[in-house]
């Protein structure tokens, strides 16, 4: 059974529509949620959690309707909305003392473990924490109640490379029992390539792809060549960048035969995203 | 419910609230509008909401394992608890007022059990005007407080004015004479106690009704707010 099933999620704003967003997460997986700024990642996450009133669609958590069972579902979900930005004058231990009362499965040992692992001092006030430490504290709150699903909006932004790497190890260990899953959005694509199994790519409020990373990456190829080859290949290129020695671009793997005179290489996630968004901006026609 | 109230007192209670509780001492001022200290409790609530907005309180609460409507309920039970504490503080002050001042209050209702009925209505009006307006946005405290202040002062002037009129016209109008001997007085006889307790109960009932309406209207408004 899917741990999370999002079906036809829709939210309309003047000038932006989150349009019929659907994807699923099975237990035991890490799913990266990617897209440009303003593509709808945070709106999707908040609509899923009823922090934003959705205009349509359905969210099933562990097979049950989220809205009808909001309290029950939230007991098993950990949500991090970037850095912790509430009650700046309060001490961390005060906030924890309040938060833990709401969770049936709060684990003090787990809490102490993560506080120590992230080098957080519970006697400090929120205002005394750096941006990175605030993200870590938000993560501690989300990780300490044995959540089955972690929904993390930009959890690695603001963290130093060592902390990010450590956090990705934490993510892997959380899902290792095969019962928990993580959905996290990030702009640091290298983090996804290190630990995510699946990606959901949202573009202009619509799901562009939701699949495992390797299948997604194998669907594209990076291609480079001289200017003469560019003219032949242009109709097949998803995105292209010209430079002094010719061009570099992205094609679908199925179009490899049209790139016979060019160099091709496996595409990485970041390049795919950049070229696909470039296509959207219609920069290709400007060339 | 218990956890939400604990959260409010640990994270949202501002020291200013205690200062505003001190305004109950105004019941020792001769010839004064004794419902006014309750208006100052509205000030205390407004003050705590300003801090709550800057502390992203709604987001924190909404992220806890509670329903979205519980974000409103959390604030409402906090407000109700403060209002009930204020009315409890009124009781010894009413007794002290009666012990010190032998003449009635010329500016409005006397310090007596019926005063608590008027205060209940005032709090109900504050709740039903402040909270649904605030939760239309979840951050506009000033506009909501202005609306509630106007509504509360209309009640203060109408209710207190009624008792001032009753004092002035008691000899000419039998109904006002009854008011002055049963509601706007320190009750000594059983009939005055009965009349004042009914007035108090009616005030409490209006408070409960208005607070239930507040909960429904504010929850409905907040349901549409993007946290």
Coordinates of C-alpha atoms in Angstrom, one line a residue, chain A residues 7-248:
Chain A
X7 CA -4.6 12.6 -6.3
X8 CA -5.6 15.6 -8.4
X9 CA -4.5 18.2 -5.9
X10 CA -5.6 21.6 -7.1
X11 CA -5.2 25.1 -5.7
X12 CA -6.0 28.2 -7.7
X13 CA -4.5 31.6 -7.1
X14 CA -4.7 34.7 -9.3
X15 CA -1.8 34.2 -11.7
X16 CA -0.9 30.7 -10.5
X17 CA -2.7 27.3 -10.4
X18 CA -1.5 24.1 -8.8
X19 CA -3.0 21.9 -11.4
X20 CA -4.2 18.4 -10.8
X21 CA -1.0 17.3 -8.9
X22 CA -0.8 13.5 -8.4
X23 CA 2.0 11.3 -7.2
X24 CA 2.5 8.5 -4.7
X25 CA 5.2 7.4 -2.3
X26 CA 5.6 3.8 -1.1
X27 CA 7.1 3.0 2.3
X28 CA 10.9 2.8 2.4
X29 CA 11.7 5.4 -0.2
X30 CA 13.2 8.9 -0.3
X31 CA 11.5 11.1 -2.9
X32 CA 13.0 14.4 -4.0
X33 CA 10.6 17.1 -4.9
X34 CA 12.1 19.5 -7.4
X35 CA 11.1 22.5 -9.5
X36 CA 12.0 26.1 -10.0
X37 CA 11.2 28.8 -7.5
X38 CA 7.4 29.4 -7.7
X39 CA 6.8 26.1 -9.4
X40 CA 4.4 25.0 -6.6
X41 CA 6.5 22.8 -4.3
X42 CA 5.6 24.6 -1.0
X43 CA 2.0 25.1 -2.2
X44 CA 1.8 21.3 -2.8
X45 CA 3.2 20.4 0.5
X46 CA 1.1 22.9 2.5
X47 CA -2.1 21.9 0.5
X48 CA -1.4 18.3 1.3
X49 CA -1.2 19.1 5.0
X50 CA -4.3 21.4 5.0
X51 CA -2.2 24.4 5.9
X52 CA -3.5 25.8 2.6
X53 CA -7.1 25.2 1.7
X54 CA -7.1 23.1 -1.5
X55 CA -9.6 23.7 -4.2
X56 CA -9.7 20.1 -5.3
X57 CA -8.1 16.7 -5.0
X58 CA -7.5 14.1 -2.4
X59 CA -4.7 13.2 -0.1
X60 CA -4.5 9.7 1.4
X61 CA -2.0 8.9 4.1
X62 CA -1.5 5.2 4.8
X63 CA -4.8 4.6 3.0
X64 CA -6.9 7.0 5.0
X65 CA -8.3 10.4 4.0
X66 CA -6.0 13.1 5.4
X67 CA -8.6 15.8 5.9
X68 CA -11.1 13.5 7.6
X69 CA -8.3 12.2 9.9
X70 CA -6.1 15.2 10.2
X71 CA -5.1 14.7 13.9
X72 CA -4.4 11.0 13.5
X73 CA -2.4 11.5 10.3
X74 CA -0.3 14.4 11.8
X75 CA 0.7 12.1 14.6
X76 CA 2.7 10.1 12.1
X77 CA 3.9 13.0 9.9
X78 CA 6.9 15.2 10.5
X79 CA 6.9 18.5 8.6
X80 CA 9.8 20.9 8.3
X81 CA 9.0 24.2 6.7
X82 CA 12.6 25.5 6.2
X83 CA 14.2 27.0 9.3
X84 CA 12.4 27.1 12.6
X85 CA 11.1 30.6 12.8
X86 CA 8.6 30.7 15.8
X87 CA 8.9 32.1 19.3
X88 CA 12.3 33.6 18.9
X89 CA 12.4 34.6 22.6
X90 CA 11.7 31.1 23.8
X91 CA 14.3 28.5 24.8
X92 CA 14.5 25.3 22.8
X93 CA 13.6 23.2 25.8
X94 CA 10.4 25.2 26.4
X95 CA 9.4 24.6 22.8
X96 CA 10.2 20.9 23.1
X97 CA 8.4 20.6 26.4
X98 CA 5.3 22.0 24.7
X99 CA 5.6 20.0 21.5
X100 CA 6.2 16.6 23.0
X101 CA 2.9 16.7 24.9
X102 CA 1.0 16.5 21.5
X103 CA 2.7 13.4 20.2
X104 CA 1.8 9.9 21.4
X105 CA 5.1 8.5 20.0
X106 CA 7.4 11.2 21.2
X107 CA 10.8 9.6 22.0
X108 CA 13.0 11.5 24.5
X109 CA 16.0 9.3 23.8
X110 CA 15.6 9.9 20.1
X111 CA 15.3 13.6 20.8
X112 CA 18.5 13.7 22.9
X113 CA 20.3 11.7 20.3
X114 CA 19.4 14.2 17.5
X115 CA 20.1 17.2 19.7
X116 CA 23.6 15.8 20.4
X117 CA 24.1 14.8 16.8
X118 CA 23.2 18.2 15.5
X119 CA 25.2 20.0 18.4
X120 CA 22.1 21.9 19.6
X121 CA 21.9 23.3 23.1
X122 CA 18.4 23.2 24.5
X123 CA 19.1 26.0 26.9
X124 CA 19.6 28.4 24.0
X125 CA 16.8 30.7 22.7
X126 CA 15.6 30.4 19.1
X127 CA 17.0 34.0 18.4
X128 CA 20.5 32.8 19.4
X129 CA 20.6 30.1 16.7
X130 CA 22.1 30.6 13.2
X131 CA 19.9 29.9 10.2
X132 CA 21.5 26.5 9.8
X133 CA 20.9 25.6 13.5
X134 CA 17.3 26.7 13.2
X135 CA 16.8 24.2 10.3
X136 CA 18.5 21.5 12.5
X137 CA 16.1 22.3 15.4
X138 CA 13.1 22.0 13.1
X139 CA 14.4 18.7 11.9
X140 CA 14.9 17.5 15.5
X141 CA 11.2 18.3 16.2
X142 CA 10.2 16.4 13.1
X143 CA 12.4 13.4 13.8
X144 CA 11.7 12.8 17.5
X145 CA 8.2 11.4 17.3
X146 CA 8.8 8.4 15.1
X147 CA 7.0 9.8 12.1
X148 CA 6.2 7.4 9.3
X149 CA 6.4 10.2 6.7
X150 CA 8.7 13.1 6.8
X151 CA 7.7 16.1 4.6
X152 CA 10.6 18.4 4.4
X153 CA 10.6 21.7 2.6
X154 CA 14.2 22.8 1.8
X155 CA 15.7 21.0 4.8
X156 CA 19.2 21.2 3.6
X157 CA 19.2 24.9 2.6
X158 CA 21.4 26.9 4.9
X159 CA 23.3 23.9 6.2
X160 CA 27.1 23.5 5.7
X161 CA 28.3 20.6 3.5
X162 CA 29.3 18.4 6.4
X163 CA 25.9 18.9 8.1
X164 CA 24.1 18.2 4.8
X165 CA 26.0 15.0 4.3
X166 CA 25.3 14.0 7.9
X167 CA 21.6 14.8 7.4
X168 CA 21.5 12.7 4.2
X169 CA 22.9 9.8 6.3
X170 CA 20.1 10.3 8.8
X171 CA 17.6 10.2 6.0
X172 CA 19.0 6.9 4.7
X173 CA 19.0 5.4 8.2
X174 CA 15.3 6.5 8.8
X175 CA 14.0 4.7 5.8
X176 CA 16.2 1.6 6.3
X177 CA 13.4 -0.3 8.2
X178 CA 11.3 -0.1 5.0
X179 CA 8.3 1.4 6.8
X180 CA 9.1 5.1 6.6
X181 CA 9.5 7.5 3.7
X182 CA 10.7 11.0 3.1
X183 CA 9.5 13.6 0.7
X184 CA 11.9 16.5 0.5
X185 CA 12.2 19.5 -1.7
X186 CA 15.5 21.0 -2.5
X187 CA 17.4 23.1 -4.9
X188 CA 20.6 21.4 -4.1
X189 CA 20.3 18.7 -6.7
X190 CA 23.5 16.9 -5.7
X191 CA 21.8 16.1 -2.4
X192 CA 19.1 14.3 -4.3
X193 CA 21.5 12.3 -6.3
X194 CA 23.2 11.2 -3.1
X195 CA 20.2 9.8 -1.4
X196 CA 16.9 10.0 -3.2
X197 CA 15.3 7.0 -4.9
X198 CA 12.5 8.8 -6.6
X199 CA 11.9 12.3 -7.9
X200 CA 8.8 14.3 -8.5
X201 CA 9.4 17.2 -10.8
X202 CA 6.9 20.0 -10.7
X203 CA 6.8 22.6 -13.5
X204 CA 4.5 25.7 -13.5
X205 CA 2.1 24.0 -11.1
X206 CA 1.9 20.7 -13.0
X207 CA 3.7 17.4 -12.4
X208 CA 6.3 17.0 -15.2
X209 CA 7.5 13.6 -14.0
X210 CA 7.2 11.4 -11.0
X211 CA 9.4 8.3 -11.2
X212 CA 12.6 6.7 -10.0
X213 CA 15.7 8.9 -10.5
X214 CA 17.6 6.4 -12.8
X215 CA 14.7 6.0 -15.2
X216 CA 14.2 9.8 -15.3
X217 CA 17.9 10.4 -16.0
X218 CA 18.2 7.6 -18.6
X219 CA 15.5 9.3 -20.6
X220 CA 17.8 12.1 -21.5
X221 CA 21.3 12.6 -23.0
X222 CA 23.7 15.6 -22.9
X223 CA 24.9 16.4 -26.4
X224 CA 27.6 18.7 -27.6
X225 CA 29.0 19.6 -31.0
X226 CA 29.9 22.3 -33.4
X227 CA 27.7 25.0 -34.9
X228 CA 27.1 23.0 -38.1
X229 CA 25.7 20.0 -36.2
X230 CA 23.5 22.4 -34.1
X231 CA 21.4 23.4 -37.1
X232 CA 20.6 19.7 -37.9
X233 CA 19.9 18.8 -34.3
X234 CA 18.0 22.0 -33.3
X235 CA 14.4 20.5 -33.8
X236 CA 15.4 17.6 -31.4
X237 CA 17.0 19.7 -28.7
X238 CA 15.1 20.3 -25.5
X239 CA 17.5 23.1 -24.4
X240 CA 20.7 24.4 -25.8
X241 CA 23.6 26.7 -24.8
X242 CA 25.9 28.2 -27.4
X243 CA 29.5 28.8 -26.8
X244 CA 32.7 29.7 -28.7
X245 CA 33.3 26.1 -29.8
X246 CA 29.8 25.1 -30.7
X247 CA 26.9 24.1 -28.4
X248 CA 25.9 21.9 -25.5

